[in-house]
Tab-separated table of N, CA and C in Angstrom:
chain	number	residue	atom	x	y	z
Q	10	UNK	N	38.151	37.828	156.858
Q	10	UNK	CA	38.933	38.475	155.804
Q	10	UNK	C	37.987	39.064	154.759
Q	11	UNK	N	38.166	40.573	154.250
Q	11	UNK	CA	37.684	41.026	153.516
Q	11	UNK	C	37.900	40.276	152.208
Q	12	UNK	N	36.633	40.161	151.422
Q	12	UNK	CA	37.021	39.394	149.632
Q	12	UNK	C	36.357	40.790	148.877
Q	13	UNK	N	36.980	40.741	147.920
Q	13	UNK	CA	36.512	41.723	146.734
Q	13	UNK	C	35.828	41.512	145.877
Q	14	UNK	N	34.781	41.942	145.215
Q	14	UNK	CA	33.903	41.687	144.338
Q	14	UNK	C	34.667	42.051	143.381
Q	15	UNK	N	33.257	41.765	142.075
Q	15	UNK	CA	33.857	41.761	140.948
Q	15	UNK	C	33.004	42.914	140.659
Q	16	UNK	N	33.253	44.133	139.234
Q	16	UNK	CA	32.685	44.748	138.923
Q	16	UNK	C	31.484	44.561	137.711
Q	17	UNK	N	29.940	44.079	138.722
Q	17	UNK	CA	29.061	43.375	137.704
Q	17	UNK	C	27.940	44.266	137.240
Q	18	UNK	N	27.753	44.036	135.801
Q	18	UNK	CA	26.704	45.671	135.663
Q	18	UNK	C	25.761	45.908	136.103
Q	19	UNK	N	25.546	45.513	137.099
Q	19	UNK	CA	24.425	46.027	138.244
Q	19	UNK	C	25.531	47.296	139.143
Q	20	UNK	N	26.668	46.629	139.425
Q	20	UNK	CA	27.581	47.795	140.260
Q	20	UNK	C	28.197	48.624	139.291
Q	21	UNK	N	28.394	48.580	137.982
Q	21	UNK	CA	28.851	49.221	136.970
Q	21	UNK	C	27.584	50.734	137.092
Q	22	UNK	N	26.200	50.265	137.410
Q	22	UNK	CA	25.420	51.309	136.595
Q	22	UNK	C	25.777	52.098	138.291
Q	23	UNK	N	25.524	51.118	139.509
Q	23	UNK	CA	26.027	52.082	140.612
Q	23	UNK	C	27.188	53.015	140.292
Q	24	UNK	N	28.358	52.560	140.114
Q	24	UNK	CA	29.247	53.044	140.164
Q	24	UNK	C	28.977	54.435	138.882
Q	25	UNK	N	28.704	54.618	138.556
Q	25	UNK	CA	28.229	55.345	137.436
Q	25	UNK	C	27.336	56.984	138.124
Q	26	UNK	N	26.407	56.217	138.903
Q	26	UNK	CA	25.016	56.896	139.401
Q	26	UNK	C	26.459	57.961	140.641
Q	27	UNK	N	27.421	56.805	141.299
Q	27	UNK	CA	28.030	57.098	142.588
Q	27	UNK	C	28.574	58.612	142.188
Q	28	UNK	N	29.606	58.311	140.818
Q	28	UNK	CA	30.147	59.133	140.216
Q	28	UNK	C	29.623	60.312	139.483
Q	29	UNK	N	28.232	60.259	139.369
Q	29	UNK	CA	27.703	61.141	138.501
Q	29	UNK	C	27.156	62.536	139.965
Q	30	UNK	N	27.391	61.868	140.976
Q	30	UNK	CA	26.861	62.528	142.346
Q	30	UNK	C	27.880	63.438	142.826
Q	31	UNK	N	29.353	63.101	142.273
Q	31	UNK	CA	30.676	63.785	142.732
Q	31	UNK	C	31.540	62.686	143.721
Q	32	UNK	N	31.626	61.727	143.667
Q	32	UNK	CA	32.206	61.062	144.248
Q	32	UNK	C	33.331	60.247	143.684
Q	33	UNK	N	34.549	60.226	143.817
Q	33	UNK	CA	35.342	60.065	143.806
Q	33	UNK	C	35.643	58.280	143.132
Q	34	UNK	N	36.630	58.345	142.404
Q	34	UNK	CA	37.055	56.674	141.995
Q	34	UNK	C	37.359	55.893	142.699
Q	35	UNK	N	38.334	56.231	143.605
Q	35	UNK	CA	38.334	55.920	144.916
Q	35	UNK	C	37.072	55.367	145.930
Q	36	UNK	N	36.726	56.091	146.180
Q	36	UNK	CA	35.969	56.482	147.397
Q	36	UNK	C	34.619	54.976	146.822
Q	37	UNK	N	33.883	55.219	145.642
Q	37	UNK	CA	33.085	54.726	144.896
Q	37	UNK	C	33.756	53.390	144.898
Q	38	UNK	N	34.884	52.649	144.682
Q	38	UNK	CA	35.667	51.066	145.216
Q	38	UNK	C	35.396	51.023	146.061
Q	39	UNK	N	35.706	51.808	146.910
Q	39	UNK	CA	35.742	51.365	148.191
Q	39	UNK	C	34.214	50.681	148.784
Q	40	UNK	N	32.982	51.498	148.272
Q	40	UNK	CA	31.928	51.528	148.613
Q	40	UNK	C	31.341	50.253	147.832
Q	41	UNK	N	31.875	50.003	147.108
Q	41	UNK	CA	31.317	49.308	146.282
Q	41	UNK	C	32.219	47.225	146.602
Q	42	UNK	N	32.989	47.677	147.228
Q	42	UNK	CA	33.967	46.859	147.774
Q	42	UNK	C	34.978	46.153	146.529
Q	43	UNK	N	35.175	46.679	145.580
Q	43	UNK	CA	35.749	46.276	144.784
Q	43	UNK	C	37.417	47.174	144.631
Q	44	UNK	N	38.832	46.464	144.189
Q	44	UNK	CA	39.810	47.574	144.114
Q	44	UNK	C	39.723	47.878	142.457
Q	45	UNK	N	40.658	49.031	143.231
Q	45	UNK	CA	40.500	49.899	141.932
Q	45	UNK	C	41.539	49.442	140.468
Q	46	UNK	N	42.619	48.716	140.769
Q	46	UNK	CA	42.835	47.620	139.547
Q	46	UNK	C	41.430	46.851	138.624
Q	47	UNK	N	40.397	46.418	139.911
Q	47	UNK	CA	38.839	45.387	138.843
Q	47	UNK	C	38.455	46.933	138.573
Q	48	UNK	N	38.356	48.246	139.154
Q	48	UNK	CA	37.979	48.913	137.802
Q	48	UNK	C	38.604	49.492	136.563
Q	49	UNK	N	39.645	49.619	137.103
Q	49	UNK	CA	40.467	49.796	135.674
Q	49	UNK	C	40.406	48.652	134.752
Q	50	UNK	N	40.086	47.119	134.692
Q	50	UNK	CA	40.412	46.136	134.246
Q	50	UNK	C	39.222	46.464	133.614
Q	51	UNK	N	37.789	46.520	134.134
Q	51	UNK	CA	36.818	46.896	133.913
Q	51	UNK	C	36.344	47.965	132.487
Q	52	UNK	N	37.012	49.011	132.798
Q	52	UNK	CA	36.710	50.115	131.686
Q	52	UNK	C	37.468	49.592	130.680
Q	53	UNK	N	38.587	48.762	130.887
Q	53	UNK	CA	39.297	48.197	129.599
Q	53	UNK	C	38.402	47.258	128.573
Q	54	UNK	N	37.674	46.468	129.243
Q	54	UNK	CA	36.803	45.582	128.741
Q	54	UNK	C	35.421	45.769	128.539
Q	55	UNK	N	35.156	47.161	129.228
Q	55	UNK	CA	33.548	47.349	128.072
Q	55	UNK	C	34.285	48.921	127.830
Q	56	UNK	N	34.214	49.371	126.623
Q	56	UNK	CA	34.031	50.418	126.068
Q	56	UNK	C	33.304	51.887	126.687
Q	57	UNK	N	31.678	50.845	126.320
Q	57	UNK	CA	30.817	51.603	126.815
Q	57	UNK	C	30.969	52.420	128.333
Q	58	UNK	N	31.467	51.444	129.249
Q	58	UNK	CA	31.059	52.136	130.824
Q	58	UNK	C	32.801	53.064	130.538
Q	59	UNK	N	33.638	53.081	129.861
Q	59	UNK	CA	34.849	53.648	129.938
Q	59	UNK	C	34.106	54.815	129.410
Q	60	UNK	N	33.189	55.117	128.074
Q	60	UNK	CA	32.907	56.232	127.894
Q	60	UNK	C	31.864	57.416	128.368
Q	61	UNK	N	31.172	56.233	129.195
Q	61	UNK	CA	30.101	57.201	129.937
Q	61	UNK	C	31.084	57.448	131.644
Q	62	UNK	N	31.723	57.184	131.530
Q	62	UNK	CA	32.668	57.959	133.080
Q	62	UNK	C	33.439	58.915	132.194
Q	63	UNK	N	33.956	58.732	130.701
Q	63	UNK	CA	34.666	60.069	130.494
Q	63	UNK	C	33.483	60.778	130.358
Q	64	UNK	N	32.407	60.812	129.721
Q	64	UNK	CA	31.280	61.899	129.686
Q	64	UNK	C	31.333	62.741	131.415
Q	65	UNK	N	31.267	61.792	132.378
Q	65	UNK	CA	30.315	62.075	133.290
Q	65	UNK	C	31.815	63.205	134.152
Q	66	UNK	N	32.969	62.512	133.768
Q	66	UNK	CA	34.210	63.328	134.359
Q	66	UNK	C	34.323	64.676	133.711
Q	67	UNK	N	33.942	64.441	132.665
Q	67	UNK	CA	33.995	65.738	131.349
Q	67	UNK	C	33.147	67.186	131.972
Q	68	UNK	N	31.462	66.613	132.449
Q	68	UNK	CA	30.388	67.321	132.815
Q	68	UNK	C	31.310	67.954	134.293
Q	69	UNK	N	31.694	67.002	134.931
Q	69	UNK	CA	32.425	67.660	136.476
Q	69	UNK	C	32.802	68.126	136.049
Q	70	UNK	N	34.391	68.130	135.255
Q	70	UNK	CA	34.921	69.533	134.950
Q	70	UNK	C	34.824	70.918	134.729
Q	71	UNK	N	33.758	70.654	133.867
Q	71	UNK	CA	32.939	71.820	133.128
Q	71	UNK	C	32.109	72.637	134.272
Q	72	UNK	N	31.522	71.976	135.267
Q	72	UNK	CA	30.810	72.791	136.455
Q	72	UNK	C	32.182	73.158	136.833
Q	73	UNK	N	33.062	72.633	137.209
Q	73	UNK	CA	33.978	73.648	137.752
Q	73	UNK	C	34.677	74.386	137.022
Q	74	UNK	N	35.146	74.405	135.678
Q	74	UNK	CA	35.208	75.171	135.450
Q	74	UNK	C	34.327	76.692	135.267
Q	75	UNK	N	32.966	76.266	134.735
Q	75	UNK	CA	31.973	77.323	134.821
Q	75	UNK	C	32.216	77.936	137.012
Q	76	UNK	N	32.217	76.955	137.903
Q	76	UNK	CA	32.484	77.914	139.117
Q	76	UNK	C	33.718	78.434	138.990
Q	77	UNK	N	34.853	78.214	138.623
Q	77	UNK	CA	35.854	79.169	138.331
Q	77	UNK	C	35.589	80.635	137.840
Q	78	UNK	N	34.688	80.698	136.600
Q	78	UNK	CA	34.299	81.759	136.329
Q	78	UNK	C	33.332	82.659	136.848
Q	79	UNK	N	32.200	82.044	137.248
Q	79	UNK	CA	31.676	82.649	138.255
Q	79	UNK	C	32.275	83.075	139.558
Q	80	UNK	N	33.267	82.601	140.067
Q	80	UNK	CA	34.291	83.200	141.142
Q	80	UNK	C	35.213	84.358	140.509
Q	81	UNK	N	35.751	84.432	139.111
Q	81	UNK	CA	36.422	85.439	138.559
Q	81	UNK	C	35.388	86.801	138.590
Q	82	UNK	N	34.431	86.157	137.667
Q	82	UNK	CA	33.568	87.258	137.429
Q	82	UNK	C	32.728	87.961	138.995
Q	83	UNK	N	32.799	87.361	139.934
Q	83	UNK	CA	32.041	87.766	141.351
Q	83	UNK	C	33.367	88.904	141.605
Q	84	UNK	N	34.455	88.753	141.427
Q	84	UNK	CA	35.352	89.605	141.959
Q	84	UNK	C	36.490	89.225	142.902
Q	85	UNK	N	36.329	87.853	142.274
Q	85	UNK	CA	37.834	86.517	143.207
Q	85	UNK	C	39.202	86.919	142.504
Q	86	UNK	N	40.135	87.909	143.135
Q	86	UNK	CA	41.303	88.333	141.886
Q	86	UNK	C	41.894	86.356	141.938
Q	87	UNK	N	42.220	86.132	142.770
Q	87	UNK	CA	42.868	84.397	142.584
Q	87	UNK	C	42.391	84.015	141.345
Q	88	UNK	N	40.607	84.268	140.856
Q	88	UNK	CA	40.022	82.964	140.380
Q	88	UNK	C	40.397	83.648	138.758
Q	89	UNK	N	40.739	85.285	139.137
Q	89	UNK	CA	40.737	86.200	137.996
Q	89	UNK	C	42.324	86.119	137.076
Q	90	UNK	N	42.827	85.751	138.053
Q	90	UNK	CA	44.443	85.548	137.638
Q	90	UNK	C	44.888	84.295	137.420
Q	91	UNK	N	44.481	83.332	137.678
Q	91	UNK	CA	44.301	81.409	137.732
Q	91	UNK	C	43.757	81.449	135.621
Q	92	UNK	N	42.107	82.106	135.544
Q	92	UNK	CA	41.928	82.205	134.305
Q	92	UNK	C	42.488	82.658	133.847
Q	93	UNK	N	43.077	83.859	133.651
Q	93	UNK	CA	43.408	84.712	132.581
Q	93	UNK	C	45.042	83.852	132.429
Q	94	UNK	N	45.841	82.959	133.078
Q	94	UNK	CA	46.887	82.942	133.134
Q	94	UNK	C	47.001	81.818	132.103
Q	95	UNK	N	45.815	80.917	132.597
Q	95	UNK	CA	45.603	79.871	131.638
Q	95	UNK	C	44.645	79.654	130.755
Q	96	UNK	N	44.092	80.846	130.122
Q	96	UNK	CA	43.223	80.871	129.436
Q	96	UNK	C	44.017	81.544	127.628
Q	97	UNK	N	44.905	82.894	128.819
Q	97	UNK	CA	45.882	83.794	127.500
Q	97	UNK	C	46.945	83.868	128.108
Q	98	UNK	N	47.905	82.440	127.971
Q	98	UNK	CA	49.120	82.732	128.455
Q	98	UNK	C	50.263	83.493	128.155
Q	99	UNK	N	50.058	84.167	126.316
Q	99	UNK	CA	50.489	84.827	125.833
Q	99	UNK	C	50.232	85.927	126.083
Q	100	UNK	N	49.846	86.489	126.665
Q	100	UNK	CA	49.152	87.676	127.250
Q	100	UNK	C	49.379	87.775	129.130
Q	101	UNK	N	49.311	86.942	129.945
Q	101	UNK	CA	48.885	86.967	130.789
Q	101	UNK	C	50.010	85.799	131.176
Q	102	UNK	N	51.347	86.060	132.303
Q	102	UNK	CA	51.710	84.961	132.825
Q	102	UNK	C	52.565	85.181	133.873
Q	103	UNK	N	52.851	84.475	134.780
Q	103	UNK	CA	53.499	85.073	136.059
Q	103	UNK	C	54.630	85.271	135.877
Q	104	UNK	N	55.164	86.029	136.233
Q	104	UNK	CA	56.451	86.663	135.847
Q	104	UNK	C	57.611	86.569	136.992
Q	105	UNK	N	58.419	86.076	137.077
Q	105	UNK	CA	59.295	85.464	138.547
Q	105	UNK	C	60.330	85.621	137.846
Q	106	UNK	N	61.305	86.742	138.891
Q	106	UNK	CA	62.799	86.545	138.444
Q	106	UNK	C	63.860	85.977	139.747
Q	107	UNK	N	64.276	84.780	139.568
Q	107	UNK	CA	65.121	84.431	140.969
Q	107	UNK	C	66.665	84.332	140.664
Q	108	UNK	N	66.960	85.046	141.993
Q	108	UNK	CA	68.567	84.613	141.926
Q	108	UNK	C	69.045	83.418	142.376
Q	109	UNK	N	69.902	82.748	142.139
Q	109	UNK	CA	70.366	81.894	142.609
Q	109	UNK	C	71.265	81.771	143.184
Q	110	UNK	N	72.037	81.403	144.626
Q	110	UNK	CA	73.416	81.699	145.039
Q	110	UNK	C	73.535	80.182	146.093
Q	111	UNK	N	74.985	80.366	145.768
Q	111	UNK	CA	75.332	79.084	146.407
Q	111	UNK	C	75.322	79.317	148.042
Q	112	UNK	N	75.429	77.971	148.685
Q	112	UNK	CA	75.574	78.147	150.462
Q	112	UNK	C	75.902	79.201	150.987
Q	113	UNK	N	74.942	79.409	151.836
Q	113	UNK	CA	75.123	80.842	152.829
Q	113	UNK	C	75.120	81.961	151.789
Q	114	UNK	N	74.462	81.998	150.802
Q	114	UNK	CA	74.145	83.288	150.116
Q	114	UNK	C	75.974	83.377	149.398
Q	115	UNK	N	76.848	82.284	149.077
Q	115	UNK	CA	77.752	82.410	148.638
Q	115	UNK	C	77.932	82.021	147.045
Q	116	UNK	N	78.480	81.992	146.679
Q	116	UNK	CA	78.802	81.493	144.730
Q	116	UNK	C	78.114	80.662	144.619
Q	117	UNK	N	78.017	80.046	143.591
Q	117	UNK	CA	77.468	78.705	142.640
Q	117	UNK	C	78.782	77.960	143.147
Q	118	UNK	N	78.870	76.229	142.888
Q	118	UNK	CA	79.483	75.094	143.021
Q	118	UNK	C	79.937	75.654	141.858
Q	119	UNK	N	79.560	75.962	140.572
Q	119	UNK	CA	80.412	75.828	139.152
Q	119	UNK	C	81.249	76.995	139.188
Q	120	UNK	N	81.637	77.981	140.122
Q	120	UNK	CA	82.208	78.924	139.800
Q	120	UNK	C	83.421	78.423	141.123
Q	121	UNK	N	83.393	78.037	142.039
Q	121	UNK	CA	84.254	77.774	143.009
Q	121	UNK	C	85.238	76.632	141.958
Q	122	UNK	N	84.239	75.846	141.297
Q	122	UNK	CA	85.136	75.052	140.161
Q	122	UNK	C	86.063	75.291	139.574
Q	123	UNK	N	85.105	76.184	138.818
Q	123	UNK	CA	86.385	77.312	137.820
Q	123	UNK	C	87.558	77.969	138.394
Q	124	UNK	N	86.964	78.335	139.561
Q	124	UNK	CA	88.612	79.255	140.606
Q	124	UNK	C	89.317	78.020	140.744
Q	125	UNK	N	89.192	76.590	140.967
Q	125	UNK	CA	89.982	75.377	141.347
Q	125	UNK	C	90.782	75.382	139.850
Q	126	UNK	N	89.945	75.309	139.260
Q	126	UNK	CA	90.492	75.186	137.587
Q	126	UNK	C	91.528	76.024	137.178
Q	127	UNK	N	91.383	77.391	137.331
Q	127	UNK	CA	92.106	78.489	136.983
Q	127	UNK	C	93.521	78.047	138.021
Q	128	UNK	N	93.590	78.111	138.827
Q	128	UNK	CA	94.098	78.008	140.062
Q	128	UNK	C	95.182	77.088	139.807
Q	129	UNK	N	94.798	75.585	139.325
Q	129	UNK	CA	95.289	74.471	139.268
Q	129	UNK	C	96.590	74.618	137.903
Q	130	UNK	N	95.779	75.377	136.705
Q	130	UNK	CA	96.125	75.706	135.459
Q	130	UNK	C	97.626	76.527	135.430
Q	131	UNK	N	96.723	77.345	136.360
Q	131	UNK	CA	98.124	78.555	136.998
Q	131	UNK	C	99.487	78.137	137.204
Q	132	UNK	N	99.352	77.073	138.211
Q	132	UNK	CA	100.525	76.404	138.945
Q	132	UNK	C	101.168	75.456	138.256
Q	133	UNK	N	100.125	74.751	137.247
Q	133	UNK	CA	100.819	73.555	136.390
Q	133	UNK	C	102.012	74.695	135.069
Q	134	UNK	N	100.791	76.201	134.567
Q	134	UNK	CA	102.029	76.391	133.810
Q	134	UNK	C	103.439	77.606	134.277
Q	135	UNK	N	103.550	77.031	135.547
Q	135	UNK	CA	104.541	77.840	135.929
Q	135	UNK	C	104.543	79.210	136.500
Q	136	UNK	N	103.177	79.615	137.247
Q	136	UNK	CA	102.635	80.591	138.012
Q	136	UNK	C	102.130	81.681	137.001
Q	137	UNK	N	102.301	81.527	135.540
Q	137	UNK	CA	101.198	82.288	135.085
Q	137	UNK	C	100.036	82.005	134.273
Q	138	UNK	N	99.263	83.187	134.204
Q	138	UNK	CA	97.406	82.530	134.291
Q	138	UNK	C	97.459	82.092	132.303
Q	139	UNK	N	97.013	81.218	132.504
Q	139	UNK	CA	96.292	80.941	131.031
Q	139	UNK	C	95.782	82.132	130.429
Q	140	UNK	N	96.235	81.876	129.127
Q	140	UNK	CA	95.513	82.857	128.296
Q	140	UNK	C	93.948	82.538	127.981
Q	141	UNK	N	93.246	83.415	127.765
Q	141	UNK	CA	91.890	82.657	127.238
Q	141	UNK	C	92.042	82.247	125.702
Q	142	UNK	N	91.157	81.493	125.906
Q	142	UNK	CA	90.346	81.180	124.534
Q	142	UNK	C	89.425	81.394	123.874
């Protein structure tokens, strides 16, 4: 039977080095044989290793974001329309107009309602239609 370690700062600075390489939170438990609850329990209880994984998650980001831009700026329209969409959304945002129609390209449920309604109204006041309101 597999047993799980504990996360001790000898595997803390691994786990650190694992992550600073691109490897995953995941992946880095696993390797390390510990679950990923002892590292969450972990970053709760030292500070420190909680803030050097946000540093080190921070730096990943930032390379990808900088390759995002270098893919915009190479001439990637995706990477060109991804930025600009979320960079100036006031300016820049996808624009989608959908219809909506009920089964088989037929009414909405709330309008077959309303004909039940009207319908029902009709007959209760003596076969003619309600006035509106």
């Amino acid at each position: 039977m597999f047993t799980r370690r504990k996360l001790t700062e000898e595997r803390a600075e691994t786990f650190l080095h694992l992550l600073e390489n691109g490897n995953t939170i995941t992946s880095i438990c696993a390797a390390l044989g510990i679950d990923t609850s002892t590292y969450r329990h972990y970053r709760l209880t030292h500070p420190e290793f909680a803030q050097q994984v946000d540093d080190i998650k921070k730096a990943r980001e930032l390379l990808v974001e900088d390759a995002l831009y270098a893919a915009a700026m190479s001439g990637n329209v995706k990477a060109q329309i991804f930025w600009l969409c979320n960079r100036a959304p006031e300016r820049w945002r996808s624009a989608r107009v959908e219809e909506i129609t009920g089964a088989g390209g037929g009414p909405l449920v709330q309008e077959v309602i309303q004909r039940v309604i009207v319908k029902r109204s009709t007959e209760s006041s003596g076969g003619t239609e309600p006035s509106p309101a």
